[in-house]
PDB file of C-alpha atoms in Angstrom:
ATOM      1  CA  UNK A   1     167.787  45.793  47.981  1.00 51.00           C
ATOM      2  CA  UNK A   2     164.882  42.811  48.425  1.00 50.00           C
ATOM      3  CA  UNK A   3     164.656  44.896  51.974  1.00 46.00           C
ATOM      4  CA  UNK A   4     163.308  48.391  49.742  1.00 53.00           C
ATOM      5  CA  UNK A   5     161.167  46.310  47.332  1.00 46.00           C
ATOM      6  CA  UNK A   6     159.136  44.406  50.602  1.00 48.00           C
ATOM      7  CA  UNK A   7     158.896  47.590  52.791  1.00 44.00           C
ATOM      8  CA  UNK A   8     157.806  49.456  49.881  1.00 44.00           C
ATOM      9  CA  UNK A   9     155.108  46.577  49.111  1.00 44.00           C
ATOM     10  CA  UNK A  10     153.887  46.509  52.464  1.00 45.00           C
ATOM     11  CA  UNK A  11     153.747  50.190  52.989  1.00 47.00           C
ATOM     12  CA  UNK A  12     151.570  50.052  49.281  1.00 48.00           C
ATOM     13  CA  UNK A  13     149.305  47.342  50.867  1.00 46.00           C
ATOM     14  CA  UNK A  14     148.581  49.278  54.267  1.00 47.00           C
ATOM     15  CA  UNK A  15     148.241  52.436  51.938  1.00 46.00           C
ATOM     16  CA  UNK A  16     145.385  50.911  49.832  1.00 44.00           C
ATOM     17  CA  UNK A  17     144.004  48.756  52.752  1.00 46.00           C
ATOM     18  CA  UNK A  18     142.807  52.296  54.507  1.00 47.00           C
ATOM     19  CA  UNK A  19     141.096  53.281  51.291  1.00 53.00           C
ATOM     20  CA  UNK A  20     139.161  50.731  50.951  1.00 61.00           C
ATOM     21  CA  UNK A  21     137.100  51.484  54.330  1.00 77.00           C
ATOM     22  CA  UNK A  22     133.204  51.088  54.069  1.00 95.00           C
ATOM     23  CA  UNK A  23     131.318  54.345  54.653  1.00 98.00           C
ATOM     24  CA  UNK A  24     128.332  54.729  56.976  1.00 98.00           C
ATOM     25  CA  UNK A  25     125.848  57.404  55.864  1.00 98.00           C
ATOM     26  CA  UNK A  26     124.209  58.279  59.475  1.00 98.00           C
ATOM     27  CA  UNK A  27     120.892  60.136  60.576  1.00 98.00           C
ATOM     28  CA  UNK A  28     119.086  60.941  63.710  1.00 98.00           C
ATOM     29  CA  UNK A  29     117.529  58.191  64.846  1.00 97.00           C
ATOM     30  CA  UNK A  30     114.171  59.803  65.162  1.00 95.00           C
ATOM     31  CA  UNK A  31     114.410  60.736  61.143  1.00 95.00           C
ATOM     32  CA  UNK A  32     112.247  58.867  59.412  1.00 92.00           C
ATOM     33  CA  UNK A  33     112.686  60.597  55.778  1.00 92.00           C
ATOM     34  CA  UNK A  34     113.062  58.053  52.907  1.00 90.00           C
ATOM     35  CA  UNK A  35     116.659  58.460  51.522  1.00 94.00           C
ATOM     36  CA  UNK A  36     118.398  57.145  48.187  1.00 94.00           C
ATOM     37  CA  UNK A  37     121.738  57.409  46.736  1.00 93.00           C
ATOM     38  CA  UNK A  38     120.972  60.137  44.957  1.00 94.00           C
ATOM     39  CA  UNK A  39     119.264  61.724  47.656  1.00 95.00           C
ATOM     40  CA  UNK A  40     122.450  61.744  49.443  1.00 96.00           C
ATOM     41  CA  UNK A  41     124.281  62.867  46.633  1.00 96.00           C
ATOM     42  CA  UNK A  42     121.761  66.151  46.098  1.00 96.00           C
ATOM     43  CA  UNK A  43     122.156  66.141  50.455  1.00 96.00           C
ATOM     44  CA  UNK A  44     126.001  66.487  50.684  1.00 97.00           C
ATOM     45  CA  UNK A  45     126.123  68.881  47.483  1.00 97.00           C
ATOM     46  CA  UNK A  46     123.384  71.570  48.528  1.00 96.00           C
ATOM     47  CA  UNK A  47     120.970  71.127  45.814  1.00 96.00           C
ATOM     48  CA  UNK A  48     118.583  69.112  48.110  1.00 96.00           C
ATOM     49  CA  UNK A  49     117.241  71.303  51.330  1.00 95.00           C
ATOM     50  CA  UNK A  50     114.658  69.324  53.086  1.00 95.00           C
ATOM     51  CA  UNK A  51     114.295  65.750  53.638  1.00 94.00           C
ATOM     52  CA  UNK A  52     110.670  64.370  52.165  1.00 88.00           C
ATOM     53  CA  UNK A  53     109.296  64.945  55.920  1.00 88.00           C
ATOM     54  CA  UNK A  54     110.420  68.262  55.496  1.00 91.00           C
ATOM     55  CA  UNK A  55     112.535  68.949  58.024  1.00 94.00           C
ATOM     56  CA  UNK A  56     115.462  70.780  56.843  1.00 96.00           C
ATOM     57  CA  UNK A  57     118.999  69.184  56.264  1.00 97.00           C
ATOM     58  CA  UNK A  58     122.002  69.723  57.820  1.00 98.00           C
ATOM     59  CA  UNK A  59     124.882  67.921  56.539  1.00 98.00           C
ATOM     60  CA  UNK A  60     127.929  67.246  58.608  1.00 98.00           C
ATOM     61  CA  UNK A  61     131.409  66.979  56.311  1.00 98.00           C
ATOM     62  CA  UNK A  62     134.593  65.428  57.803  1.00 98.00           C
ATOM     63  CA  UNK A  63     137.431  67.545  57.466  1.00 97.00           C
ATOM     64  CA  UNK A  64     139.420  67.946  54.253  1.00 95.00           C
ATOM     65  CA  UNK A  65     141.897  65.126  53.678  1.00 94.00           C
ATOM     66  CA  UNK A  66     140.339  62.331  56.662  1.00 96.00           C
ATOM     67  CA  UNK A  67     140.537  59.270  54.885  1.00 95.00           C
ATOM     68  CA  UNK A  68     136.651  58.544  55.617  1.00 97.00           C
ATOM     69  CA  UNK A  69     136.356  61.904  53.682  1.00 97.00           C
ATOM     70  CA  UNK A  70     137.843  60.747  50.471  1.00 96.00           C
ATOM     71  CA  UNK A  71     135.883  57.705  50.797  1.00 96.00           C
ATOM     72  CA  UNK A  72     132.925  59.229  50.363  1.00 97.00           C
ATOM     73  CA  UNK A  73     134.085  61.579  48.014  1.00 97.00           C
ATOM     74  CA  UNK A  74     135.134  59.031  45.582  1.00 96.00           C
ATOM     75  CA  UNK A  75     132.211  56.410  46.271  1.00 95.00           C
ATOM     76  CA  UNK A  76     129.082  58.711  47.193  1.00 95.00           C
ATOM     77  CA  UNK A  77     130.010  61.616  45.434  1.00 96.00           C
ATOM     78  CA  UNK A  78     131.800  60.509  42.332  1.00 96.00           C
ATOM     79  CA  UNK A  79     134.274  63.068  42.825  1.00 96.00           C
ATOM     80  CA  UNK A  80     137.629  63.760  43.542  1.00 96.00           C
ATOM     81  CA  UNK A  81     138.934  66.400  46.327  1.00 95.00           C
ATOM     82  CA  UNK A  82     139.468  68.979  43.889  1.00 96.00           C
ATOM     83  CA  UNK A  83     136.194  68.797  42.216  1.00 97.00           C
ATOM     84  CA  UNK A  84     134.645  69.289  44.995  1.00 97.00           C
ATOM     85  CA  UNK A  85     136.833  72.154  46.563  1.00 96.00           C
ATOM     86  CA  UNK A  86     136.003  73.627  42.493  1.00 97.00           C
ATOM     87  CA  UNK A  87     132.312  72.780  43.076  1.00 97.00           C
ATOM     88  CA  UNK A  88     132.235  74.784  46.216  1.00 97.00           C
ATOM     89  CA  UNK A  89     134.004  77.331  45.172  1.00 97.00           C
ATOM     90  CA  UNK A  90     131.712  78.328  42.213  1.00 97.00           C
ATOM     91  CA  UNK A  91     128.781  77.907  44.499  1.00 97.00           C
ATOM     92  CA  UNK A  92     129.704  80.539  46.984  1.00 96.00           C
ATOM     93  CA  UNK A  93     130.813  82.640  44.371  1.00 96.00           C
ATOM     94  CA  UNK A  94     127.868  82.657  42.718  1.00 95.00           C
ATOM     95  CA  UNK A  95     126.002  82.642  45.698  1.00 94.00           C
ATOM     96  CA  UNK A  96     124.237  79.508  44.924  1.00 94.00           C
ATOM     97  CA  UNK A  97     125.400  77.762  48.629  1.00 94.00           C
ATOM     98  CA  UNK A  98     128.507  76.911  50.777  1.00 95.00           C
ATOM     99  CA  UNK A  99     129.684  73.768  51.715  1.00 97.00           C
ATOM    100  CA  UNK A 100     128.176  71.600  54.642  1.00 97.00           C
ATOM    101  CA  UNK A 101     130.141  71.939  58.226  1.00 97.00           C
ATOM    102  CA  UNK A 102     133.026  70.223  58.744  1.00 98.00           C
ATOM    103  CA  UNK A 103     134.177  68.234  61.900  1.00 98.00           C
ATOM    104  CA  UNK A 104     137.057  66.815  62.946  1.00 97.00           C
ATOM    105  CA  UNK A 105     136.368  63.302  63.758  1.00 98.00           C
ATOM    106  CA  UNK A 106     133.491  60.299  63.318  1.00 98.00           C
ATOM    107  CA  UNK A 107     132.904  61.342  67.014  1.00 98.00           C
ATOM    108  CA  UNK A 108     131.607  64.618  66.672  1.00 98.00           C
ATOM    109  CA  UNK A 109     129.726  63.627  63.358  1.00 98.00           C
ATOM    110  CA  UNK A 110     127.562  61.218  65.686  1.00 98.00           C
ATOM    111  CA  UNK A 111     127.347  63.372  68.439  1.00 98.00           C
ATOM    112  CA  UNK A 112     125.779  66.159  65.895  1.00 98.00           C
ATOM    113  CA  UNK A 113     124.213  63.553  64.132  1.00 98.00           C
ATOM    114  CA  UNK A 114     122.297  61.851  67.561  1.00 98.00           C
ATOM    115  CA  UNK A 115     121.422  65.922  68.648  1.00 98.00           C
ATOM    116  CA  UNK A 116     120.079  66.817  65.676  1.00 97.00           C
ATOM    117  CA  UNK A 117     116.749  65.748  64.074  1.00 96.00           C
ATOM    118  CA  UNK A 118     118.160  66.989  60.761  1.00 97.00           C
ATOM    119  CA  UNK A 119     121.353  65.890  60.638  1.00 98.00           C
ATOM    120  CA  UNK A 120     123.152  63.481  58.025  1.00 98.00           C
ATOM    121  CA  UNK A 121     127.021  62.915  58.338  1.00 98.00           C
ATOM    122  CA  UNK A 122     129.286  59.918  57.355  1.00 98.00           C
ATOM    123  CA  UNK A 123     131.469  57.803  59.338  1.00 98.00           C
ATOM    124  CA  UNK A 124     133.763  54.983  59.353  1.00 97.00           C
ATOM    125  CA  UNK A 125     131.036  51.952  59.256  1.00 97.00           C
ATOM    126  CA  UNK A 126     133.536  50.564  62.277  1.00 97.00           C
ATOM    127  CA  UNK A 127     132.607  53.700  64.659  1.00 97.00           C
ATOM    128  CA  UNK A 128     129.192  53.342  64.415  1.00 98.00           C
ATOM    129  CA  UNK A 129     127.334  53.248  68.043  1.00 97.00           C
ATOM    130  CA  UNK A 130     123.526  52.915  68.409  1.00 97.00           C
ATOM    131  CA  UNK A 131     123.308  56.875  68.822  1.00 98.00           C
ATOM    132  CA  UNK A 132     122.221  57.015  65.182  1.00 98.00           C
ATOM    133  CA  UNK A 133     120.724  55.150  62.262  1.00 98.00           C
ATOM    134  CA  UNK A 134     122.636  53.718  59.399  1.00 98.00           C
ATOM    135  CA  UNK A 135     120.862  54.757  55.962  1.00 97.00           C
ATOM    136  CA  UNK A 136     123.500  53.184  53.654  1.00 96.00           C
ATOM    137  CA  UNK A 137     126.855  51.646  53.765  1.00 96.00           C
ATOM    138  CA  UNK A 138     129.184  52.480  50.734  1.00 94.00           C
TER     139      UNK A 138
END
């Protein structure tokens, strides 16, 4: 029985360790465009177009259920999966926008990120090479 109770605490602990990963908003490294928090926010949710050099954005999502996803999600975004996927979905329908791309992995968010003068994507702070520039941790 004590067996249950401490594999179930340590699962819990390695459960809540992963969501508590920091964030790394990335850009090209050439971008030199001011950016705030809620520049990023307006960024990752269509309703900003152009950084203030005015070189058009093009934000790079992580795919749907990544852990570094619902990081930034929950602590750039303020919202959960669903509200976004409900965001989204009005958008298109409306014909307002559609979502950013989506990737697969931190790797191919830098290597879009480091090709691309107008590219912003998030990674796990811990993959971060010197191919881009860190705007803000989370």
């Amino acid at each position: 029985m004590n067996f249950i109770k401490i594999s179930t605490l340590v699962i819990g602990l390695a459960v809540s360790c992963v969501s508590f990963a920091e964030v790394a908003i990335v850009v090209n490294k050439a971008n030199s465009a001011t950016i705030n928090d809620g520049d990023i926010n307006r960024l990752f949710l269509g309703k900003l177009k152009q950084y203030t050099s005015g070189t058009k954005v093009e934000p790079i999502n992580q795919k749907i259920g990544s852990a570094v996803r619902n990081e930034f999600e929950s602590k750039v975004l303020k919202k959960s999966a669903s509200q976004i996927k409900a965001y989204w979905s009005k958008q298109m329908f409306s014909g307002k926008g559609k979502p950013p791309k989506e990737v697969a992995s931190d790797q191919e968010v830098l290597a879009i990120v480091s090709a691309n003068a107008g590219a912003i994507g998030y990674v796990d702070a811990a993959n971060v090479n010197d191919s881009v520039k860190v705007v803000k941790k989370f």
